[in-house]
Amino acid sequence: MYFLTGWPRRLLCPLRSEEEPFYIQPSSQRFYFAVLSETQLSIWFSRPSVLIVSYIESAKAAAQFGFYQRAEWKPDDSMVAVATAKGYILLFDVLGGGDDKYLYEPVYPKGSPRVKVTPGYKEEQCAPALSLEMKKPVDLEAPITSLQTLQEDLLVCTADGYLHVLHWDGLGGNGRKTICLTSIPFSLDLQSARGGPSLDLEGVYIRCMEYCVTLDGFAVVLSDGRLGFITPLSNSITADQLQGVWAADVSDGTCVAVNNKYRLMAFGCASGSVLVYMIDTTTGSMQLSHKLELTPKHYPDIYNKTGPVRLICWSPDYSVAMVTWECGGLSLWSVFGAHLICTLGEDFAYRADGTKKDPIKISSMSWGAEGYHLWVLPNKQERRRQEEQQEVEMVSPPPSLQAGILQFHFIKSALTVNPCTSNQEQVLLHGEDRLYLTCGDPTQVHNTTDMQPHTHLHHQDGSPLHHPPNSSLSQGLSTLLGHKHWHVVQIHSTYLESNWPIRFAAIDTAGQCMAVAGRRGFAHYSLFTRKWKLFGNITQEQNMTVTGGLAWWKDFVVVACYNFIDQQEQLRLYQRSSNLDNAFASVTKLHSDTLLLNVFRDMVILFRADCSICLYSIQRKNDSPNMSISVELLQEVSMSRYIPHPALVVSVTLTSVRTETGITLKAPQQACMAESIMLNLAGQLIMLQRDRSGPQVREKEAPANNKKLLPFCPPVVLAQCVENVWTTCRSDRKKRHLLEALWLSCGEAGMKVWLPLFPRDHRKPHSFLSRRIMLPFHINIYPLAVLFEDALVLGATNETVLYDGLQGSSEPMEVLFPFCTVERTSQIYLHHILRQLLVRNLGEQALMLAQSCASLPYFPHVMELMVHVVLEEEATSREPIPDPLLPTVAKFITEFPLFLQTIVHCARKTEYALWNYLFAAVGNPKDLFEECLMAQDLDTAASYLIILQNMEVPAVSRQHATLLFNTALEQGKWDLCRHMIRFLKAIGSGEMETPPPTPTTQEPSSTGGFEFFRNRSISLSQSADSISTGKFNLQKTFSMPAGPSTKGRDVECAENMYIDMMLWRHARHLLEQVRLRDLGCFSAQLGFELISWLCRERNRVARVDDFVLALKRLHKDFLWPFPVSLSSPLKNGRSRAVLSTQLLKSQSADSLLIMDTAPPQAAPSNHTWLVGLGEATQDLDTASSAHSNQNSPQMHDAFLSPLTNKGEDSLGSATDLTESSSVVDGDWMMVDENSSTLSLSQAELEHISMELANKGPHKSQVQLRYLLHVFMEAGCLEWCIVIGLILRDTNVIKQVISFLESPEVPSETAQSIRNGLLAVDRWASTDCPGYKPFLNLIQPQLQQLMESAVEQVQPEAFQPTCQSSKLGGTEGLGGAALPRPEDSRGAAAPLGLPSLEPAGGFSRPPSEDCPPEQTEEQGEEEGNYDCTLS
């Protein structure tokens, strides 16, 4: 179809003149344009668009003849007739300028191959010099209303009611004939015409007339506004041989334009609408086909204010009509009424600041060659107004050039002139010098940015859409839908300058090769090479012209052309890869002119000027060296009985479509056969099927070479008003409905699909069920291509860009018109078809079709659209619907797993008023909510909750929200949990309009115990001596309220309490099941105040009943390996503090730094935070992790000897290194020097590797440390013991046992710990000997625990005290490892928050089998404690 592009170009007349041009008339080939002003006739050339000659009437002659009014060309362009105001016809001879006389010639650089051109070649690209000579005028003695040219005659209508037939040769020959209008009988149809004139034509004359070749008659508008059609009954036009029919009920006609290709007459009316009539072939009456009018829906401001229709212009290929009104504006419609563009609305009518523009008023317009330009003459008043404004603006008026002609530029679909491109799944548009393609670039098909989202999508969901590169969808949906930009290919300038205009364009199936044909020859282009191929021999190019179109077959261009040298029609095939030369072409002689060509599999179908159809087979001959082609005539079918005029055939297509009973699901091989011919005859789609009624020959019996093709049955009309037809020759068992269907575009009636109906499961088909069904549906775009398997229609649409750079009252044309662009569009049509099938009770077919498309990525959207469209129509209908479709649609959707999502998404996109109607059909939202919960589809359930909240009382929605909240907590859907908290609060407070925002880390309360590390400064270097070990204070870390928001609230509302109760219940549940990891995650994600809650639950649920079970659960939960026993004694009993610090990077229980001589509070428990001191450590880690089980448990006492490297202050230096020095300090050097001077024995290496083998992932270690800190803060000492055991950290055990001596600890706790440790000891002896060395190590503490006397303490002593915040050293903090900010560079976030991890969140720690080096690095990446809660 046609699309406006860019700005209009203004052509200025170089001659000075006061007169304005007001009438333009093109020559038959549209290479010349006659432009009239009052006393001036100018001839313009089309390319270049220049003025060639101008004839200016003398004042005396002008007074005699009157001003010029209209003009008409002789069909061979040799004469122009001009009608004047006083009833004269002036005939002008158009004379050539003799040899080599050109106004404009191209100039080539020296050495250009185009200089040595063949004779006569130059004319093609020069503007010729012409002259005009006036012959003797003819006086008709009455004002002239209309001029119309015939082959040898000129028809002139005058205002006195006469029709004059003049011979073009003037007075020679038979002179002229005059026919009085009253003598022509007019009737409603030809059958009733015999009874004499039935229309009173007294005083009536013909206001406007146009001749239609294919109807062989004249469409006329009479002066009283009535519409008629006059037919000559014989070859000559004489009074007694004319017969007229008129259209009933119309009396406001203004103008007429006929469409020869579709046999239509478009009459403009005073009401502003265009009535398009056809002639009924049986009765000869005028029948209204359709109307072209602006709708109030799209043009509410202007649709009834346009005024009468002023002009109608059909494009040269008759596929579109341009209309303009008295009020101005341009509007473009396709032949059967699809509206393409209108300049009375949107950006055309308004400036960027919102002010309204006056539409441009047009006095005359005409299409240029091949429809690439529309030449427009603006109204005189329009121009005067502009010029006056310019003179006011500018002091010096510009030289008065004659005001301009406007040239609007169009690009059009290749389908308009070369309909064989309809079997490609590509959109191809061509402008006068470039091609626009939708296909992607072959080199970038698999890495373009717009491809990526699609490919990822397909990899994740396993969609079958991700085809291998060579499949038919290789450029796939991603390039066809991914963006709105075109792939623009500039047509080669050398070819263009001598062969303009481009008449045909074609593209191959893969969308990688294009071919174009202009006035002579053709050229082709490949996207692979990005090069054009032109004829090497210009003579060969200039000696052929393409007549029937172009098509691609595999690697060959198929051309139906006329050869000027042999003067005959030929079918040629040129291979793409070889040079473009006749030597490499396969040439087949044809007997008649070819009008249309098409390719189906390995067959070519030609439609010829004698109304016959020829089928040819094409085969490659592989034996010859240069891959020649053999073309054989298979069949000829004469259609002259059915086709009144060969020019009426719009397209011819060979298809595999059949209607007969042979259609079953078993026989998809029939899709390969050429079964029928589809012929678009002036908008009527005619089908010729093969006749299988005769005796059938089995294929085996027939010899291969003389297999006779079956004849065709008489034609059947399938549809009316058809503009384009799409069909494919591919077959696919899974999508037979879509691939074996026939798609039609029918103008304003939208699209139609002729869908095959298959019996299900190979059952015998019902006798009453037809084999195919025609389903109409509307889409919002003009269809240019159909993607069959993908259930998509591709199209294009005009967009506008406002340009305000030239603001001011003197607005040039560029500002009056916005800049026009063409964008790609696409639309899904599957929901329309499913709906149409359901309306017709073909639910089984709809189900089969939908199941075949269920893998498409937008299938859920298709389902939603279907529900939405039906719901909107039925729920807003004013009359009751006797047979509503919504229950059927609802039942249909339940067949698919996405039923629940579809309904809720549709409801949420629909207004609330329609919900009752929707849920009456699909079911109660409460039941649907419960189904979602049962199916574990929590996100969909959350959507239903919003619906319940609007439709039910608050109590119901709270009840359902609670259910969902608990399920989400259980499944760890933290985002959903946060939304649910907000939702529950909003229900309670009735503030759903402004729900409280989801908490973020900026609010101190949001992260629970995690906040400890961010907001608290801890001095690690404080001397430990100031803290008495015996004194135990519980410190509450937060002085913040528990509720997420305290604004304007003194007392926590019941709603917060309700939510807190649920959170507490979930935390209790997790702790009872010993799911500490989940508890930590829950606390960090939902900002749950873990420490304060644990303080309350210290003596209830936060007790440990079974230490062994808890220990085993933690090992499993944190992927922590059970310790392995050591098998060989260490040879060297001395430990190396600095080295160990560097290698182990952990505060694991068997740290090499523990000395029994040192007081417990001085134990440097902090070297966890020195993560990653240099690369050497990682190398050692990986090296040592190879050895695993070679150290024995007996020699652990060796670790307890004092450090001797540094003499007396060894303890201090160890502490300095680990506690007080920053990682980036000079102490680095000390570490490196030490490590370089120490010599490691084999046994020590083995021991180190043992340590690494007994440690879990770094992340788990950090998480356990964090939990240890939380439990220590909350005073849950039993849990501290369990975590101390798994970390094998003697410090923790020592600390807890020293706390037990405090009078504030209840005796049950001490008793429980004592029993628990004994149980662990027993279990270690029998089941897990790896724990024995550590238990031996803490033997003294166990002894102390056994011996200690138990004191009873009041439970009130447990309240947190405010002085305890002064506790400084590690001891006061319960021995938890607390970093200074600079020390914590490598420490991972205590709880791996999702925002910090690339994959998997908290729930996927590094796997145990990954080497320690990787684990450490991951830990380092996971960041500091300065992390935000997402």
Tab-separated table of N, CA and C in Angstrom, residues 765-816:
chain	number	residue	atom	x	y	z
A	765	PRO	N	-15.128	-37.686	9.178
A	765	PRO	CA	-15.720	-36.352	9.322
A	765	PRO	C	-17.251	-36.412	9.263
A	766	HIS	N	-17.883	-35.466	9.976
A	766	HIS	CA	-19.345	-35.373	9.905
A	766	HIS	C	-19.750	-35.026	8.478
A	767	SER	N	-20.831	-35.611	8.045
A	767	SER	CA	-21.243	-35.319	6.662
A	767	SER	C	-21.712	-33.884	6.524
A	768	PHE	N	-22.239	-33.301	7.636
A	768	PHE	CA	-22.766	-31.939	7.515
A	768	PHE	C	-21.678	-30.880	7.719
A	769	LEU	N	-20.491	-31.294	8.124
A	769	LEU	CA	-19.433	-30.315	8.404
A	769	LEU	C	-18.695	-30.002	7.106
A	770	SER	N	-18.646	-28.715	6.765
A	770	SER	CA	-17.938	-28.389	5.522
A	770	SER	C	-16.442	-28.553	5.744
A	771	ARG	N	-15.695	-28.636	4.644
A	771	ARG	CA	-14.257	-28.879	4.765
A	771	ARG	C	-13.490	-27.605	5.106
A	772	ARG	N	-14.061	-26.458	4.755
A	772	ARG	CA	-13.388	-25.184	5.029
A	772	ARG	C	-14.420	-24.170	5.465
A	773	ILE	N	-13.945	-23.134	6.128
A	773	ILE	CA	-14.880	-22.099	6.570
A	773	ILE	C	-14.218	-20.740	6.395
A	774	MET	N	-14.977	-19.751	5.917
A	774	MET	CA	-14.444	-18.397	5.721
A	774	MET	C	-14.776	-17.566	6.965
A	775	LEU	N	-13.728	-17.105	7.647
A	775	LEU	CA	-13.935	-16.340	8.883
A	775	LEU	C	-13.451	-14.909	8.678
A	776	PRO	N	-14.314	-13.905	8.865
A	776	PRO	CA	-13.853	-12.510	8.759
A	776	PRO	C	-13.326	-12.011	10.095
A	777	PHE	N	-12.352	-11.121	10.081
A	777	PHE	CA	-11.925	-10.472	11.334
A	777	PHE	C	-11.291	-9.123	11.007
A	778	HIS	N	-11.358	-8.218	11.970
A	778	HIS	CA	-10.836	-6.863	11.768
A	778	HIS	C	-9.483	-6.734	12.447
A	779	ILE	N	-8.559	-6.063	11.784
A	779	ILE	CA	-7.307	-5.720	12.452
A	779	ILE	C	-7.089	-4.218	12.287
A	780	ASN	N	-6.200	-3.664	13.117
A	780	ASN	CA	-6.024	-2.205	13.133
A	780	ASN	C	-4.941	-1.710	12.193
A	781	ILE	N	-4.312	-2.609	11.460
A	781	ILE	CA	-3.237	-2.171	10.562
A	781	ILE	C	-3.582	-2.628	9.156
A	782	TYR	N	-2.915	-2.052	8.170
A	782	TYR	CA	-3.115	-2.542	6.811
A	782	TYR	C	-2.158	-3.713	6.598
A	783	PRO	N	-2.663	-4.926	6.302
A	783	PRO	CA	-1.775	-6.092	6.239
A	783	PRO	C	-0.909	-6.083	4.984
A	784	LEU	N	0.391	-6.347	5.172
A	784	LEU	CA	1.306	-6.429	4.027
A	784	LEU	C	1.949	-7.806	3.917
A	785	ALA	N	1.953	-8.553	5.023
A	785	ALA	CA	2.510	-9.911	4.987
A	785	ALA	C	1.883	-10.692	6.128
A	786	VAL	N	1.789	-12.006	5.946
A	786	VAL	CA	1.250	-12.876	6.994
A	786	VAL	C	2.342	-13.851	7.393
A	787	LEU	N	2.622	-13.926	8.705
A	787	LEU	CA	3.526	-14.973	9.210
A	787	LEU	C	2.620	-16.126	9.629
A	788	PHE	N	2.650	-17.194	8.849
A	788	PHE	CA	1.632	-18.221	9.003
A	788	PHE	C	1.744	-18.937	10.346
A	789	GLU	N	2.925	-19.527	10.638
A	789	GLU	CA	3.041	-20.284	11.893
A	789	GLU	C	2.934	-19.394	13.121
A	790	ASP	N	3.359	-18.142	12.984
A	790	ASP	CA	3.435	-17.289	14.164
A	790	ASP	C	2.146	-16.532	14.426
A	791	ALA	N	1.139	-16.771	13.592
A	791	ALA	CA	-0.163	-16.143	13.789
A	791	ALA	C	-0.038	-14.630	13.915
A	792	LEU	N	0.724	-14.042	13.004
A	792	LEU	CA	0.951	-12.595	13.041
A	792	LEU	C	0.710	-11.992	11.670
A	793	VAL	N	0.242	-10.755	11.669
A	793	VAL	CA	0.165	-9.978	10.437
A	793	VAL	C	1.169	-8.853	10.545
A	794	LEU	N	1.967	-8.659	9.508
A	794	LEU	CA	2.922	-7.549	9.492
A	794	LEU	C	2.365	-6.442	8.613
A	795	GLY	N	2.662	-5.222	9.002
A	795	GLY	CA	2.188	-4.098	8.209
A	795	GLY	C	3.112	-2.917	8.378
A	796	ALA	N	2.627	-1.766	7.948
A	796	ALA	CA	3.387	-0.532	8.117
A	796	ALA	C	2.387	0.563	8.402
A	797	THR	N	2.857	1.617	9.026
A	797	THR	CA	1.955	2.708	9.361
A	797	THR	C	2.690	4.033	9.229
A	798	ASN	N	1.934	5.070	8.877
A	798	ASN	CA	2.531	6.403	8.775
A	798	ASN	C	2.605	7.062	10.138
A	799	GLU	N	3.778	7.563	10.496
A	799	GLU	CA	3.931	8.355	11.714
A	799	GLU	C	4.395	9.746	11.305
A	800	THR	N	4.159	10.729	12.177
A	800	THR	CA	4.539	12.098	11.825
A	800	THR	C	5.450	12.676	12.895
A	801	VAL	N	6.334	13.571	12.467
A	801	VAL	CA	7.238	14.255	13.391
A	801	VAL	C	7.032	15.751	13.168
A	802	LEU	N	6.676	16.460	14.234
A	802	LEU	CA	6.475	17.899	14.088
A	802	LEU	C	7.816	18.603	14.075
A	803	TYR	N	7.910	19.649	13.269
A	803	TYR	CA	9.170	20.366	13.126
A	803	TYR	C	8.897	21.823	13.430
A	804	ASP	N	9.422	22.311	14.538
A	804	ASP	CA	9.098	23.675	14.937
A	804	ASP	C	10.261	24.630	14.755
A	805	GLY	N	11.266	24.222	13.987
A	805	GLY	CA	12.434	25.086	13.834
A	805	GLY	C	12.119	26.361	13.088
A	806	LEU	N	11.023	26.388	12.305
A	806	LEU	CA	10.741	27.555	11.458
A	806	LEU	C	9.495	28.273	11.939
A	807	GLN	N	9.356	28.442	13.255
A	807	GLN	CA	8.136	29.082	13.758
A	807	GLN	C	8.068	30.526	13.303
A	808	GLY	N	6.897	31.010	13.194
A	808	GLY	CA	6.713	32.381	12.749
A	808	GLY	C	5.460	32.435	11.913
A	809	SER	N	4.971	33.651	11.647
A	809	SER	CA	3.710	33.718	10.925
A	809	SER	C	3.893	33.347	9.469
A	810	SER	N	5.116	33.553	8.920
A	810	SER	CA	5.317	33.186	7.515
A	810	SER	C	5.746	31.736	7.482
A	811	GLU	N	4.766	30.858	7.477
A	811	GLU	CA	5.122	29.455	7.582
A	811	GLU	C	5.333	28.872	6.200
A	812	PRO	N	6.506	28.372	5.897
A	812	PRO	CA	6.672	27.676	4.626
A	812	PRO	C	5.941	26.339	4.661
A	813	MET	N	5.866	25.706	3.502
A	813	MET	CA	5.153	24.431	3.410
A	813	MET	C	5.690	23.399	4.395
A	814	GLU	N	7.009	23.478	4.639
A	814	GLU	CA	7.622	22.454	5.490
A	814	GLU	C	7.004	22.456	6.882
A	815	VAL	N	6.551	23.639	7.325
A	815	VAL	CA	5.975	23.674	8.667
A	815	VAL	C	4.489	23.362	8.613
A	816	LEU	N	3.854	23.703	7.471
A	816	LEU	CA	2.441	23.360	7.355
A	816	LEU	C	2.269	21.848	7.413
